Short mmCIF file of C-alpha atoms in Angstrom, two decimals:
data_model
loop_
_atom_site.label_atom_id
_atom_site.label_comp_id
_atom_site.label_asym_id
_atom_site.label_seq_id
_atom_site.Cartn_x
_atom_site.Cartn_y
_atom_site.Cartn_z
CA MET A 286 -50.25 -3.91 -18.80
CA ARG A 287 -47.93 -1.40 -20.50
CA PRO A 288 -48.24 2.28 -19.45
CA LEU A 289 -49.70 4.71 -21.98
CA ASN A 290 -47.39 6.88 -24.05
CA ARG A 291 -46.67 10.00 -22.02
CA ALA A 292 -47.61 12.36 -24.86
CA VAL A 293 -51.02 10.70 -25.21
CA ILE A 294 -51.67 11.12 -21.50
CA VAL A 295 -50.72 14.78 -21.54
CA ALA A 296 -52.77 15.55 -24.65
CA ALA A 297 -55.85 13.84 -23.30
CA SER A 298 -55.49 15.56 -19.89
CA THR A 299 -56.97 12.53 -18.21
CA CYS A 300 -54.06 10.86 -16.49
CA VAL A 301 -53.76 12.32 -12.99
CA VAL A 302 -51.23 10.07 -11.33
CA LEU A 303 -51.71 9.53 -7.60
CA GLY A 304 -49.04 8.38 -5.13
CA GLY A 305 -47.64 7.67 -1.50
CA CYS A 306 -44.50 6.11 0.21
CA ALA A 307 -42.89 3.12 1.92
CA THR A 308 -43.08 0.43 4.66
CA THR A 309 -40.56 -1.53 6.72
CA GLY A 310 -37.44 -3.70 6.47
CA THR A 311 -35.15 -4.61 3.60
CA PRO A 312 -35.85 -7.32 1.03
CA ALA A 313 -32.78 -9.21 2.30
CA GLN A 314 -34.19 -9.23 5.84
CA GLN A 315 -37.58 -10.39 4.62
CA SER A 316 -36.57 -13.05 2.09
CA ALA A 317 -36.72 -15.99 4.47
CA ALA A 318 -40.50 -15.65 4.79
CA VAL A 319 -41.21 -15.82 1.05
CA HIS A 320 -42.18 -19.04 -0.74
CA PRO A 321 -41.11 -19.72 -4.34
CA VAL A 322 -43.16 -17.53 -6.67
CA ASP A 323 -45.19 -18.83 -9.61
CA LEU A 324 -46.37 -16.02 -11.91
CA ALA A 325 -48.98 -18.30 -13.48
CA ARG A 326 -50.88 -18.19 -10.19
CA LEU A 327 -51.59 -14.50 -10.78
CA GLY A 328 -54.68 -15.49 -12.74
CA ALA A 329 -56.35 -16.47 -9.46
CA VAL A 330 -56.64 -12.83 -8.36
CA GLY A 331 -59.15 -11.97 -11.09
CA SER A 332 -61.93 -12.90 -8.69
CA GLU A 333 -60.51 -10.53 -6.06
CA PHE A 334 -60.98 -7.32 -8.07
CA PRO A 335 -63.41 -4.74 -6.62
CA THR A 336 -67.07 -5.21 -7.45
CA GLY A 337 -68.02 -3.95 -10.90
CA GLN A 338 -64.63 -4.58 -12.51
CA VAL A 339 -64.80 -6.86 -15.59
CA VAL A 340 -61.49 -8.72 -15.58
CA ASN A 341 -59.66 -9.93 -18.69
CA PRO A 342 -57.87 -13.32 -18.82
CA LEU A 343 -54.33 -13.69 -17.48
CA ASN A 344 -51.68 -12.13 -19.74
CA GLY A 345 -48.46 -14.17 -19.57
CA PRO A 346 -46.24 -15.33 -18.09
CA SER A 347 -43.97 -14.07 -20.86
CA ALA A 348 -40.49 -12.61 -21.21
CA LEU A 349 -39.87 -8.89 -21.75
CA THR A 350 -36.96 -7.37 -23.66
CA GLY A 351 -35.68 -3.96 -24.69
CA SER A 352 -37.67 -0.91 -23.60
CA LYS A 353 -40.42 -3.06 -22.07
CA ALA A 354 -37.92 -4.68 -19.71
CA ALA A 355 -36.29 -1.32 -18.95
CA GLU A 356 -39.63 0.21 -17.92
CA VAL A 357 -40.64 -2.52 -15.47
CA GLY A 358 -39.89 -0.36 -12.43
CA ASP A 359 -40.93 2.97 -13.99
CA LEU A 360 -44.20 4.08 -12.38
CA VAL A 361 -44.73 7.57 -13.81
CA ALA A 362 -42.12 8.58 -16.41
CA TYR A 363 -42.91 6.07 -19.22
CA GLY A 364 -39.25 5.77 -20.16
CA GLU A 365 -38.54 9.50 -20.15
CA ARG A 366 -36.05 11.31 -17.91
CA MET A 367 -37.59 12.02 -14.52
CA THR A 368 -36.52 14.27 -11.64
CA ALA A 369 -37.89 13.91 -8.10
CA ILE A 370 -37.83 16.75 -5.59
CA PRO A 371 -36.18 15.82 -3.27
CA ASP A 372 -34.05 13.31 -5.13
CA SER A 373 -34.07 10.94 -2.13
CA CYS A 374 -37.74 10.16 -2.91
CA ARG A 375 -37.04 9.19 -6.53
CA VAL A 376 -36.69 5.51 -5.60
CA LEU A 377 -40.40 5.34 -4.79
CA LEU A 378 -41.18 6.12 -8.44
CA GLU A 379 -38.47 3.75 -9.75
CA PRO A 380 -38.23 1.04 -7.10
CA VAL A 381 -36.75 -1.83 -9.13
CA ALA A 382 -34.71 -2.54 -12.23
CA ALA A 383 -35.03 -5.41 -14.71
CA SER A 384 -33.04 -6.82 -17.61
CA ASP A 385 -33.91 -8.58 -20.87
CA GLY A 386 -35.69 -11.84 -20.16
CA VAL A 387 -37.55 -10.68 -17.05
CA GLU A 388 -40.81 -12.63 -16.79
CA GLN A 389 -44.11 -10.81 -16.41
CA ALA A 390 -47.74 -11.70 -15.90
CA SER A 391 -50.73 -9.39 -15.51
CA VAL A 392 -54.47 -9.32 -14.95
CA THR A 393 -56.36 -6.15 -15.86
CA SER A 394 -59.84 -4.75 -16.23
CA ALA A 395 -58.77 -2.35 -19.00
CA THR A 396 -61.09 -2.01 -22.00
CA GLY A 397 -59.57 0.98 -23.83
CA PRO A 398 -56.40 3.14 -23.72
CA MET A 399 -57.95 5.98 -21.70
CA ASP A 400 -60.69 4.10 -19.84
CA PRO A 401 -60.61 3.60 -16.06
CA PHE A 402 -58.99 0.31 -15.06
CA ILE A 403 -57.23 -1.68 -12.37
CA ALA A 404 -54.20 -3.78 -13.32
CA VAL A 405 -52.28 -6.33 -11.25
CA SER A 406 -48.80 -7.19 -12.52
CA ALA A 407 -45.88 -9.27 -11.28
CA TYR A 408 -42.30 -9.41 -12.57
CA LEU A 409 -39.43 -11.84 -11.84
CA PRO A 410 -36.50 -11.45 -11.44
CA VAL A 411 -35.85 -7.81 -10.59
CA SER A 412 -33.22 -6.04 -8.52
CA VAL A 413 -33.52 -3.23 -5.98
CA PRO A 414 -30.69 -0.82 -6.89
CA VAL A 415 -31.39 1.70 -4.10
CA ALA A 416 -32.72 0.98 -0.62
CA ILE A 417 -36.35 2.03 -0.36
CA PRO A 418 -36.93 4.44 2.54
CA ASP A 419 -39.18 3.23 5.34
CA GLY A 420 -40.39 6.74 6.10
CA GLY A 421 -40.30 10.30 4.89
CA CYS A 422 -41.50 11.34 1.44
CA GLU A 423 -44.97 12.03 2.81
CA GLN A 424 -45.33 14.50 -0.05
CA PHE A 425 -42.95 15.39 -2.88
CA ASP A 426 -42.94 16.54 -6.48
CA TYR A 427 -41.59 15.12 -9.71
CA GLU A 428 -41.01 16.40 -13.23
CA VAL A 429 -40.80 14.36 -16.44
CA GLU A 430 -38.74 15.67 -19.34
CA GLY A 431 -40.94 16.72 -22.25
CA ALA A 432 -44.19 16.55 -20.26
CA ILE A 433 -46.28 19.67 -19.76
CA PRO A 434 -47.75 18.74 -16.35
CA ASP A 435 -45.60 18.07 -13.30
CA GLY A 436 -46.68 15.72 -10.55
CA THR A 437 -47.24 15.83 -6.82
CA VAL A 438 -46.94 12.59 -4.89
CA ARG A 439 -48.20 11.85 -1.41
CA ARG A 440 -47.82 8.87 0.85
CA LEU A 441 -50.60 6.40 1.53
CA THR A 442 -50.79 3.59 4.05
CA ALA A 443 -49.95 0.20 2.53
CA PRO A 444 -50.78 -3.19 4.02
CA VAL A 445 -48.10 -4.98 6.04
CA ILE A 446 -47.33 -8.30 4.33
CA ASP A 447 -44.98 -10.92 5.78
CA GLY A 448 -41.94 -11.46 3.57
CA ALA A 449 -42.47 -8.31 1.49
CA GLN A 450 -41.67 -4.63 1.51
CA THR A 451 -44.76 -2.61 0.65
CA TYR A 452 -45.74 0.98 -0.05
CA ALA A 453 -48.54 2.89 -1.76
CA LEU A 454 -48.63 6.10 -3.80
CA ARG A 455 -51.20 8.66 -4.82
CA THR A 456 -49.86 11.08 -7.42
CA ALA A 457 -51.64 14.08 -8.94
CA ILE A 458 -50.51 15.51 -12.25
CA THR A 459 -50.61 19.28 -11.99
CA VAL A 460 -50.31 22.36 -14.20
CA ASP A 461 -48.81 25.36 -12.39
CA GLY A 462 -49.29 23.45 -9.15
CA VAL A 463 -53.02 22.85 -9.70
CA PRO A 464 -54.47 19.34 -10.31
CA ILE A 465 -56.23 18.89 -13.66
CA ALA A 466 -59.97 19.18 -13.00
CA GLY A 467 -62.05 16.16 -13.94
CA ALA A 468 -59.08 13.96 -14.81
CA LEU A 469 -58.82 10.34 -13.77
CA VAL A 470 -56.51 9.60 -10.85
CA GLU A 471 -53.91 6.86 -10.43
CA TYR A 472 -52.87 4.70 -7.50
CA PHE A 473 -49.85 2.44 -7.17
CA TYR A 474 -49.69 -0.26 -4.50
CA VAL A 475 -46.31 -2.04 -4.52
CA ALA A 476 -44.88 -5.15 -2.90
CA ILE A 477 -41.31 -6.41 -3.37
CA LEU A 478 -40.83 -10.05 -2.37
CA ASP A 479 -37.40 -11.44 -1.49
CA GLY A 480 -35.73 -8.60 -3.44
CA ARG A 481 -36.52 -10.48 -6.69
CA THR A 482 -40.27 -10.27 -7.34
CA PHE A 483 -42.05 -6.98 -8.05
CA VAL A 484 -45.81 -6.86 -7.59
CA LYS A 485 -47.74 -3.76 -8.66
CA ILE A 486 -51.37 -2.77 -8.36
CA TRP A 487 -51.98 0.11 -10.78
CA ALA A 488 -55.39 1.80 -10.81
CA ARG A 489 -56.55 4.61 -13.09
CA VAL A 490 -59.96 5.47 -11.68
CA PRO A 491 -62.40 8.34 -11.13
CA ASN A 492 -61.58 10.72 -8.31
CA GLU A 493 -64.41 9.36 -6.15
CA PHE A 494 -62.98 5.82 -6.16
CA GLU A 495 -62.18 4.63 -2.62
CA ALA A 496 -58.74 3.05 -2.75
CA GLU A 497 -59.03 1.56 0.69
CA PRO A 498 -59.68 -1.09 1.62
CA ALA A 499 -60.05 -2.38 -1.96
CA LEU A 500 -56.50 -1.92 -3.29
CA GLY A 501 -54.73 -2.83 -0.07
CA LYS A 502 -56.72 -6.05 0.12
CA LEU A 503 -56.02 -6.79 -3.55
CA LEU A 504 -52.26 -6.38 -2.99
CA THR A 505 -52.31 -8.70 0.01
CA ARG A 506 -54.27 -11.38 -1.82
CA THR A 507 -52.03 -11.10 -4.88
CA VAL A 508 -48.88 -11.73 -2.85
CA SER A 509 -50.58 -14.65 -1.13
CA ALA A 510 -51.61 -16.18 -4.46
CA LEU A 511 -48.15 -15.85 -6.00
CA ALA A 512 -46.33 -17.36 -3.03
CA ASP A 513 -48.88 -20.08 -2.25
CA ALA A 514 -46.77 -23.21 -2.38
#
C-alpha cells in the first residue's frame, strides 16, 4: 500500500508515526538460511491479521517504477527530504533502496485514506546501501522538509527470525516536541531477507492498540510464508 501524501497527513493531524530500532547480523551473514522467495505467497498471511481486521485480497505481485520504486524503503518522509538526529539513525527510516522494476505485493485491511489499517508488503529485489545498526538509536528525532510536525522515534523489540535482519519502530509526530493528541499512531516492523527482500508491516492504529504480540507474530508468519519452499 502506498503511503499517504505528506501534506494530507499533516493537514488531517491524524498520522502520528511510531517507531523503534534494529536486530542482529548482516544480510550477507544471514543469506544462507533463506529459501527462494515467492511474493505471490503473501496472500496466505491475510488469515494471520489480528482479530477484527477485514483483509482485502492480495495486491500484486506487480512491478514498480519511478517515484513508487524510489519510495520503497522510505518509511516516514513520503519522498521528501528527511533529516535524522543523529544522522547515524537515518538508515532505520530508509533501510533499503530499489530501482525501476522492483516487484511488490501487499495485503492490507485499509478501507479509506485516513482510516486505521494494517498493511503487509514485500519487495524484491532491493539493496541495503548502509549497514543497519544492531543497537543504539533507542530514541531519536527526525524532520521532514516542508512538514509542520517533526517526529520522535523509539526502539521496539522485534522478533528474531532465522535468515533475516529485523527491527521495529514506534514514531510519534510532534509539534513543538509534544505528540498530537488523539491522532492515530504508526508502527513499522521490518525484516530484510538475504539482503534482497524487504518485508514491512505498517500499522496505523488507535493509541490503545497493543502492537505486541500481534505485529511481531504477523512479521514472523509473513517471512515464513514468503520463504516456504
